[in-house]
Amino acid sequence: GKKGGRSYILVNELAAAEKAISYLSISEKETARMGIIFSILGLIFMENGSVSEEDLFSFLERMGMSSNPELAEIFDGDVKKYINDVLVTKQHYLRKVKKECVDAEQVFEYMWGDRADAEVKKSDVLKMVSENCAPKMFNEQYEKVKNEEGLETL
């Protein structure tokens, strides 16, 4: 694009009932990518708003993102490049912030980006993370969601 140009992101704000009607066809690859985005947002939320680059990629490694060729294909072969080029730079689901230099090495953290703040409800993330237990088990996150979105979302 042109330097200094503007980018716009469309946000779907249709009511939940209207979302039941499928307006768009979403591919299996896009569905898998959204699952990973949601998992990363869940990790960041449960880590109280930010996660180190090392911890993020360790998490993705444990999920098999680097070692499974089928999963790597979802991200065009390079999950790290996909996260930084697509989720941070193009889609703004994540924000990458330089923290400090440790032994002359740059250290980065990832946080929710503007698009995640606009599109994703923290209550949905908390529900996903706590599927096998009560959301109240994660007291700090539970209180944050209750304060931001209201008790009825839980």
CSV table of N, CA and C in Angstrom, one decimal, residues 21 30 130 148:
chain,number,residue,atom,x,y,z
A,21,ILE,N,-27.7,-17.0,11.0
A,21,ILE,CA,-27.8,-17.1,9.6
A,21,ILE,C,-26.4,-16.9,9.0
A,30,GLU,N,-9.6,-21.1,7.4
A,30,GLU,CA,-10.0,-19.9,8.2
A,30,GLU,C,-10.5,-20.3,9.5
A,130,SER,N,-12.4,-22.1,30.7
A,130,SER,CA,-12.9,-22.8,31.9
A,130,SER,C,-14.0,-23.8,31.6
A,148,GLU,N,-16.2,-5.5,33.5
A,148,GLU,CA,-16.2,-4.9,32.2
A,148,GLU,C,-17.5,-5.2,31.4
